[in-house]
PDB file of C-alpha atoms in Angstrom:
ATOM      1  CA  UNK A   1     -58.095-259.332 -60.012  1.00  0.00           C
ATOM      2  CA  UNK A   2     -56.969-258.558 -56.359  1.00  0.00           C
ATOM      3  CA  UNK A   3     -57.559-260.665 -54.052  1.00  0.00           C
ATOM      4  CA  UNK A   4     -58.187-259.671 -50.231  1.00  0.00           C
ATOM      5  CA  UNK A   5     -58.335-261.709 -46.864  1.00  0.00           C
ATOM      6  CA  UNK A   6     -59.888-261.274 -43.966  1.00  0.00           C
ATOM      7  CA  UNK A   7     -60.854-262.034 -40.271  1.00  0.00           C
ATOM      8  CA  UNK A   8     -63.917-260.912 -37.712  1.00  0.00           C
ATOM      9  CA  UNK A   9     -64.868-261.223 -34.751  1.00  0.00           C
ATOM     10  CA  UNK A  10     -68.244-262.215 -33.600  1.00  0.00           C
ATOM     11  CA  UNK A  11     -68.596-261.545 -30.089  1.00  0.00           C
ATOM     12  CA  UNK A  12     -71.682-260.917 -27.401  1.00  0.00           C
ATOM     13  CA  UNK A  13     -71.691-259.851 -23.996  1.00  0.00           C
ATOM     14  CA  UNK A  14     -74.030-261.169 -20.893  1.00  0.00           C
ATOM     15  CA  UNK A  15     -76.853-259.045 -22.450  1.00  0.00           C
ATOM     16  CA  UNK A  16     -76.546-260.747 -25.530  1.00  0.00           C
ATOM     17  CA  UNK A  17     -76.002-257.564 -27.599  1.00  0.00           C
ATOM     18  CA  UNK A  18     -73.156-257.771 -29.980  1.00  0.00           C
ATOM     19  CA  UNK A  19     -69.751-256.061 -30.063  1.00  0.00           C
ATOM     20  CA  UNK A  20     -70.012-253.914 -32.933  1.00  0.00           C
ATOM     21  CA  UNK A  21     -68.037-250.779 -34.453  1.00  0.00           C
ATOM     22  CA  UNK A  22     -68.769-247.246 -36.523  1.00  0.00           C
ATOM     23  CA  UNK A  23     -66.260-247.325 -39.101  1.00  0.00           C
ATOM     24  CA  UNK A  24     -66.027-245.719 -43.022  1.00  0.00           C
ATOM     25  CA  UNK A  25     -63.138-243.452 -44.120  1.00  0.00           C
ATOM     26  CA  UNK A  26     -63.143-239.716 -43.439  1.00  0.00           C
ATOM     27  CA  UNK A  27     -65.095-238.886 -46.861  1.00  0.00           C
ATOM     28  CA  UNK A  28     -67.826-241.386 -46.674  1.00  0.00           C
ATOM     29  CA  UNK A  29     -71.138-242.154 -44.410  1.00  0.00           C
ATOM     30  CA  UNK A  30     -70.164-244.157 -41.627  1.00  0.00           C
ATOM     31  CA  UNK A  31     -71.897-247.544 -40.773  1.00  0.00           C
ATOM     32  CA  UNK A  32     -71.691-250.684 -38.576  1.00  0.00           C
ATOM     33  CA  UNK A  33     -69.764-253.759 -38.341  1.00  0.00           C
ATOM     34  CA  UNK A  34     -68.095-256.422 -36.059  1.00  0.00           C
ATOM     35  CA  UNK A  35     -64.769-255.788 -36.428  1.00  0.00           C
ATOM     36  CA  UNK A  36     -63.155-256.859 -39.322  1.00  0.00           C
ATOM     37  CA  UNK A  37     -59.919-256.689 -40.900  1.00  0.00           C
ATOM     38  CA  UNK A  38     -56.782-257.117 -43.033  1.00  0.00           C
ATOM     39  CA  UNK A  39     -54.570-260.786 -43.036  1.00  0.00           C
ATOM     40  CA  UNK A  40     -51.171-259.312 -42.736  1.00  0.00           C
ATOM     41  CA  UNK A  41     -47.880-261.382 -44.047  1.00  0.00           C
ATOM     42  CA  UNK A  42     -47.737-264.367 -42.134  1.00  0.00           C
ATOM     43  CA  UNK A  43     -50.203-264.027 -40.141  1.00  0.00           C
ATOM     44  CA  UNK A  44     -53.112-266.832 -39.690  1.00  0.00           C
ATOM     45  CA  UNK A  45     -56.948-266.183 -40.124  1.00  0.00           C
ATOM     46  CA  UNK A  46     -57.120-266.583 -35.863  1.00  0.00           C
ATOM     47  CA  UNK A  47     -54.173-264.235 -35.244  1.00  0.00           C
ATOM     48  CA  UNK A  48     -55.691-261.635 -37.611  1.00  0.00           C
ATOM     49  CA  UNK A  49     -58.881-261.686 -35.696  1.00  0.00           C
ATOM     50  CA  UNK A  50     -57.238-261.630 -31.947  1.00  0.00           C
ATOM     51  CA  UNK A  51     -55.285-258.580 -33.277  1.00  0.00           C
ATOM     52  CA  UNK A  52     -58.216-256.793 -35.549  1.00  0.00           C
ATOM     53  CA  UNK A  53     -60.474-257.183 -31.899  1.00  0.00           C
ATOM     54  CA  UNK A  54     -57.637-255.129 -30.349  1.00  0.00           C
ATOM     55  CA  UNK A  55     -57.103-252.558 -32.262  1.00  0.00           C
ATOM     56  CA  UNK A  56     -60.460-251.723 -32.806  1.00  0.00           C
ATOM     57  CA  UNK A  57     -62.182-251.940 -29.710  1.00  0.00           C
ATOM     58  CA  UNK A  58     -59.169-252.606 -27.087  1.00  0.00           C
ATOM     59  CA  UNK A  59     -60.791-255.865 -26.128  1.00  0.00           C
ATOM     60  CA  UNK A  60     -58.347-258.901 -25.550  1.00  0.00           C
ATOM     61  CA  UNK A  61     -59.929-261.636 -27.029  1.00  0.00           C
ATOM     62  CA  UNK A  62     -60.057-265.650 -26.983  1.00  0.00           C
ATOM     63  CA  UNK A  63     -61.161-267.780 -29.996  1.00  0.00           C
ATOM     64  CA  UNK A  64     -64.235-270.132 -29.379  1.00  0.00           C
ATOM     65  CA  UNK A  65     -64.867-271.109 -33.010  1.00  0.00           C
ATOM     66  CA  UNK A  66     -64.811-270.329 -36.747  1.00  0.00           C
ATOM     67  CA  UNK A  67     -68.430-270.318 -37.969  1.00  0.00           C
ATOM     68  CA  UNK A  68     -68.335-268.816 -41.054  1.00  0.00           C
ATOM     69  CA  UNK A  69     -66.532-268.185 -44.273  1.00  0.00           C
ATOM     70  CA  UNK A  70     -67.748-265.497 -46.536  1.00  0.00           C
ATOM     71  CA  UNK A  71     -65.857-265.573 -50.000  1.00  0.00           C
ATOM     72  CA  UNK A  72     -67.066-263.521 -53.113  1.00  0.00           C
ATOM     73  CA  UNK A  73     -66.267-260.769 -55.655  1.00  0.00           C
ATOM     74  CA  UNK A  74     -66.653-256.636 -55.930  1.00  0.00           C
ATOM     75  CA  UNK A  75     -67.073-256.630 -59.514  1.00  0.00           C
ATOM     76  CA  UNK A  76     -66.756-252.708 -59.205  1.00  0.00           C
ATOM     77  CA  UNK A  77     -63.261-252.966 -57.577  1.00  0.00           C
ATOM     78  CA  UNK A  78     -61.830-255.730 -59.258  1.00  0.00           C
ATOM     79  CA  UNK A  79     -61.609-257.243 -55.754  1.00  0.00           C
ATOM     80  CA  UNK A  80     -62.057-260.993 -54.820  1.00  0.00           C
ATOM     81  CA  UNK A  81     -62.361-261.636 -50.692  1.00  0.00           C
ATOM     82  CA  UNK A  82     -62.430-264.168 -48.376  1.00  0.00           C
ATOM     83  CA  UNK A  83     -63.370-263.582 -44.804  1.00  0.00           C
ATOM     84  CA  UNK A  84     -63.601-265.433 -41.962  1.00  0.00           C
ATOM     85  CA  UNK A  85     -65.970-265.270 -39.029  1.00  0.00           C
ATOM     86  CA  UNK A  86     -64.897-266.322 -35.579  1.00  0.00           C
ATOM     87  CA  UNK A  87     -66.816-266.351 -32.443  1.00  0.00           C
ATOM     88  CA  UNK A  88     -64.625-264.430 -29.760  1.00  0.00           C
ATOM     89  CA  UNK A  89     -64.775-264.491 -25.923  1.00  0.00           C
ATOM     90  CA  UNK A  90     -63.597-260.784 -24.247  1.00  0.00           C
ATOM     91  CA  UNK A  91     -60.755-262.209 -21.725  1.00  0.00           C
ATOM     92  CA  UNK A  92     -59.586-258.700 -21.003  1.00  0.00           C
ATOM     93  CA  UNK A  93     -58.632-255.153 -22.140  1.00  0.00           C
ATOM     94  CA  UNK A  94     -61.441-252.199 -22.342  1.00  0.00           C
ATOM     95  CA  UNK A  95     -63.114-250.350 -24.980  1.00  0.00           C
ATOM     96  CA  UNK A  96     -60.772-248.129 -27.122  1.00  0.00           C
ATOM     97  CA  UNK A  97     -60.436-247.324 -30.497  1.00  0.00           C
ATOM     98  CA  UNK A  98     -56.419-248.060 -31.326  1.00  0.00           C
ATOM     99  CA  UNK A  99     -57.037-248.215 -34.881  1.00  0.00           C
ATOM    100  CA  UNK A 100     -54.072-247.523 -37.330  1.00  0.00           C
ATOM    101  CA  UNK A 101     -56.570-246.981 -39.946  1.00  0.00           C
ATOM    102  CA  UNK A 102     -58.120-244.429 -38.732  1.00  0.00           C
ATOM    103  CA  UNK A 103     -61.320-245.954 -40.286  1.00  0.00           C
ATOM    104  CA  UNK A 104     -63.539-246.630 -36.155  1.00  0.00           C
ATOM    105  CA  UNK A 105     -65.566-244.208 -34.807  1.00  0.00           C
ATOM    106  CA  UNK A 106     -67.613-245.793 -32.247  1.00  0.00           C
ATOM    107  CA  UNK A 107     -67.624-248.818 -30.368  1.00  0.00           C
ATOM    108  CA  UNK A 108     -70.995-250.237 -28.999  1.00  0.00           C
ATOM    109  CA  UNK A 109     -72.750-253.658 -27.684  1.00  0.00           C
ATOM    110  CA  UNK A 110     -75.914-253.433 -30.066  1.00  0.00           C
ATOM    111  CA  UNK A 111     -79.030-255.096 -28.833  1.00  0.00           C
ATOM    112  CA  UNK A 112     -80.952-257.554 -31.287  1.00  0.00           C
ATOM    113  CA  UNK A 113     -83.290-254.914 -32.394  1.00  0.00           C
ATOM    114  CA  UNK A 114     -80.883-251.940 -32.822  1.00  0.00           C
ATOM    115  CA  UNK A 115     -79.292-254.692 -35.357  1.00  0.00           C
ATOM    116  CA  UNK A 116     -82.532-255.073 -37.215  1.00  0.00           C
ATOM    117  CA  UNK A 117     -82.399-250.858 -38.104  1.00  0.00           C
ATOM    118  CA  UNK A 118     -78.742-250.410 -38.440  1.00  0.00           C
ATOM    119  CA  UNK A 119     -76.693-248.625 -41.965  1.00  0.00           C
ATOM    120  CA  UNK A 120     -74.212-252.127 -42.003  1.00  0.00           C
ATOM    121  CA  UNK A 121     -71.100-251.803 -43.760  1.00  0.00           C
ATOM    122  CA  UNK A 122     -71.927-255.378 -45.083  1.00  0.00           C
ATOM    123  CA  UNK A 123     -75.324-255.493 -45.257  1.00  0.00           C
ATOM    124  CA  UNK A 124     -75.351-259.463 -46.221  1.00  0.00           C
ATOM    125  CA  UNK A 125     -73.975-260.318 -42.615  1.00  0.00           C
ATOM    126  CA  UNK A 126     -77.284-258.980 -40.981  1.00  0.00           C
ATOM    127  CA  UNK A 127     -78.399-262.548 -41.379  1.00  0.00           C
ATOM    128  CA  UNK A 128     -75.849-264.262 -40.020  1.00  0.00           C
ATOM    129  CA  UNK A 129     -75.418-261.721 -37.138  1.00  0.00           C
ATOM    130  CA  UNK A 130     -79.174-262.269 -36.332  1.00  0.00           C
ATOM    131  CA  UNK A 131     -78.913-266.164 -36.630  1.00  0.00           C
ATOM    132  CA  UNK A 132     -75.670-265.848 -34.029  1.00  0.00           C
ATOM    133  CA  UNK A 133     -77.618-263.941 -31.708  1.00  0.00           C
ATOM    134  CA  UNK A 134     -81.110-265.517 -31.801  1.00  0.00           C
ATOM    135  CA  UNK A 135     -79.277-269.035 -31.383  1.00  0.00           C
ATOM    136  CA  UNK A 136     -77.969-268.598 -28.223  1.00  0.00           C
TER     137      UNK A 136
END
Protein backbone atom coordinates (compact mmCIF):
# COMPACT_ATOMS: atom_id res chain seq x y z
CA UNK A 1 0.00 0.00 0.00
CA UNK A 2 1.17 3.67 -0.64
CA UNK A 3 1.46 5.67 1.80
CA UNK A 4 0.91 9.62 1.52
CA UNK A 5 1.70 12.67 3.89
CA UNK A 6 0.37 15.67 4.32
CA UNK A 7 0.02 19.27 5.78
CA UNK A 8 -2.99 22.11 6.00
CA UNK A 9 -3.52 25.04 6.94
CA UNK A 10 -6.32 26.20 9.08
CA UNK A 11 -6.53 29.79 8.98
CA UNK A 12 -9.40 32.69 9.68
CA UNK A 13 -9.42 36.21 9.09
CA UNK A 14 -10.95 39.20 11.44
CA UNK A 15 -14.42 38.11 10.13
CA UNK A 16 -13.89 34.80 11.27
CA UNK A 17 -14.54 33.19 7.85
CA UNK A 18 -11.99 30.66 6.87
CA UNK A 19 -9.29 30.65 4.18
CA UNK A 20 -10.46 28.14 1.89
CA UNK A 21 -9.68 26.98 -1.86
CA UNK A 22 -11.64 25.48 -5.21
CA UNK A 23 -9.47 22.79 -6.23
CA UNK A 24 -10.10 19.14 -8.29
CA UNK A 25 -8.15 18.23 -11.46
CA UNK A 26 -9.23 19.44 -14.90
CA UNK A 27 -11.65 16.27 -15.48
CA UNK A 28 -13.46 16.23 -12.24
CA UNK A 29 -16.16 18.53 -10.21
CA UNK A 30 -14.37 20.94 -8.29
CA UNK A 31 -14.90 21.39 -4.46
CA UNK A 32 -13.55 23.10 -1.30
CA UNK A 33 -10.77 22.80 1.02
CA UNK A 34 -8.16 24.59 3.28
CA UNK A 35 -5.24 24.15 1.59
CA UNK A 36 -3.65 21.06 1.75
CA UNK A 37 -0.78 19.36 0.38
CA UNK A 38 2.13 17.03 -0.46
CA UNK A 39 5.34 16.40 2.30
CA UNK A 40 8.15 16.73 -0.11
CA UNK A 41 11.78 14.98 0.65
CA UNK A 42 13.00 16.44 3.64
CA UNK A 43 10.74 18.58 4.33
CA UNK A 44 8.87 18.77 7.94
CA UNK A 45 5.00 18.62 8.48
CA UNK A 46 5.35 22.79 9.43
CA UNK A 47 7.49 23.59 6.37
CA UNK A 48 5.04 21.69 4.11
CA UNK A 49 2.21 23.74 5.39
CA UNK A 50 4.09 27.37 5.27
CA UNK A 51 4.89 26.39 1.63
CA UNK A 52 1.36 24.55 0.59
CA UNK A 53 -0.32 28.22 2.10
CA UNK A 54 1.88 29.90 -0.53
CA UNK A 55 1.43 28.35 -3.35
CA UNK A 56 -2.06 28.10 -3.15
CA UNK A 57 -3.34 31.21 -2.04
CA UNK A 58 -0.04 33.56 -2.04
CA UNK A 59 -0.50 34.12 1.66
CA UNK A 60 2.80 34.14 3.82
CA UNK A 61 1.99 32.37 6.71
CA UNK A 62 3.10 31.84 10.54
CA UNK A 63 2.42 28.62 12.53
CA UNK A 64 0.28 29.04 15.78
CA UNK A 65 -0.36 25.35 16.46
CA UNK A 66 -0.88 21.76 15.26
CA UNK A 67 -4.43 20.74 16.24
CA UNK A 68 -5.08 17.90 14.43
CA UNK A 69 -3.86 14.71 12.88
CA UNK A 70 -6.04 12.92 10.46
CA UNK A 71 -4.54 9.39 9.52
CA UNK A 72 -6.60 6.67 7.59
CA UNK A 73 -6.91 4.51 4.44
CA UNK A 74 -8.56 4.85 0.64
CA UNK A 75 -9.29 1.33 0.33
CA UNK A 76 -10.15 2.18 -3.42
CA UNK A 77 -6.61 3.58 -4.08
CA UNK A 78 -4.57 1.45 -2.13
CA UNK A 79 -3.58 4.68 -0.35
CA UNK A 80 -2.77 5.09 3.43
CA UNK A 81 -2.49 9.10 4.63
CA UNK A 82 -1.57 11.03 7.31
CA UNK A 83 -2.31 14.69 7.49
CA UNK A 84 -1.70 17.25 9.64
CA UNK A 85 -3.73 20.29 10.59
CA UNK A 86 -2.08 23.49 11.66
CA UNK A 87 -3.60 26.68 12.66
CA UNK A 88 -1.86 29.50 10.49
CA UNK A 89 -1.63 33.29 11.05
CA UNK A 90 -1.49 35.42 7.40
CA UNK A 91 1.87 37.57 8.15
CA UNK A 92 1.98 38.73 4.56
CA UNK A 93 1.70 38.06 0.79
CA UNK A 94 -1.88 38.42 -1.14
CA UNK A 95 -4.27 36.16 -2.67
CA UNK A 96 -2.92 34.25 -5.76
CA UNK A 97 -3.16 31.01 -7.03
CA UNK A 98 0.80 29.88 -7.69
CA UNK A 99 -0.07 26.38 -7.78
CA UNK A 100 2.31 23.91 -9.66
CA UNK A 101 -0.47 21.52 -9.70
CA UNK A 102 -2.60 23.17 -11.47
CA UNK A 103 -5.31 21.57 -9.22
CA UNK A 104 -6.83 25.67 -7.39
CA UNK A 105 -9.37 27.45 -8.87
CA UNK A 106 -10.59 29.86 -6.43
CA UNK A 107 -9.51 31.28 -3.35
CA UNK A 108 -12.15 32.60 -0.79
CA UNK A 109 -12.65 33.50 3.14
CA UNK A 110 -15.94 31.34 3.64
CA UNK A 111 -18.27 32.47 6.33
CA UNK A 112 -19.57 29.79 8.95
CA UNK A 113 -22.69 29.19 7.07
CA UNK A 114 -21.36 29.07 3.46
CA UNK A 115 -19.24 26.09 5.25
CA UNK A 116 -22.37 24.36 6.40
CA UNK A 117 -23.61 24.08 2.28
CA UNK A 118 -20.31 23.63 0.67
CA UNK A 119 -19.23 20.30 -2.08
CA UNK A 120 -15.82 19.64 0.44
CA UNK A 121 -13.13 17.79 -1.06
CA UNK A 122 -12.95 16.01 2.41
CA UNK A 123 -16.15 16.00 3.57
CA UNK A 124 -15.05 14.48 7.20
CA UNK A 125 -13.16 17.85 8.00
CA UNK A 126 -16.55 19.82 7.98
CA UNK A 127 -16.56 18.97 11.64
CA UNK A 128 -13.50 19.95 12.62
CA UNK A 129 -13.60 23.14 10.44
CA UNK A 130 -16.92 24.04 12.23
CA UNK A 131 -15.51 23.18 15.78
CA UNK A 132 -12.29 25.63 14.78
CA UNK A 133 -14.51 28.30 13.87
CA UNK A 134 -17.35 28.15 16.44
CA UNK A 135 -14.50 27.97 19.23
CA UNK A 136 -13.10 31.09 18.79
Amino acid sequence: MKKWFGSAGICLNEKDELLMVLQGRSDELKKWSVPTGGLEENETFSECCIREMEEETGYIVELIEEIHVKKGIYEERNLSFEVHYFLVNVIGGQPQIQDPDHLIYDIDWKSKNEINDLELTYPEDRKLLMDYIQGL
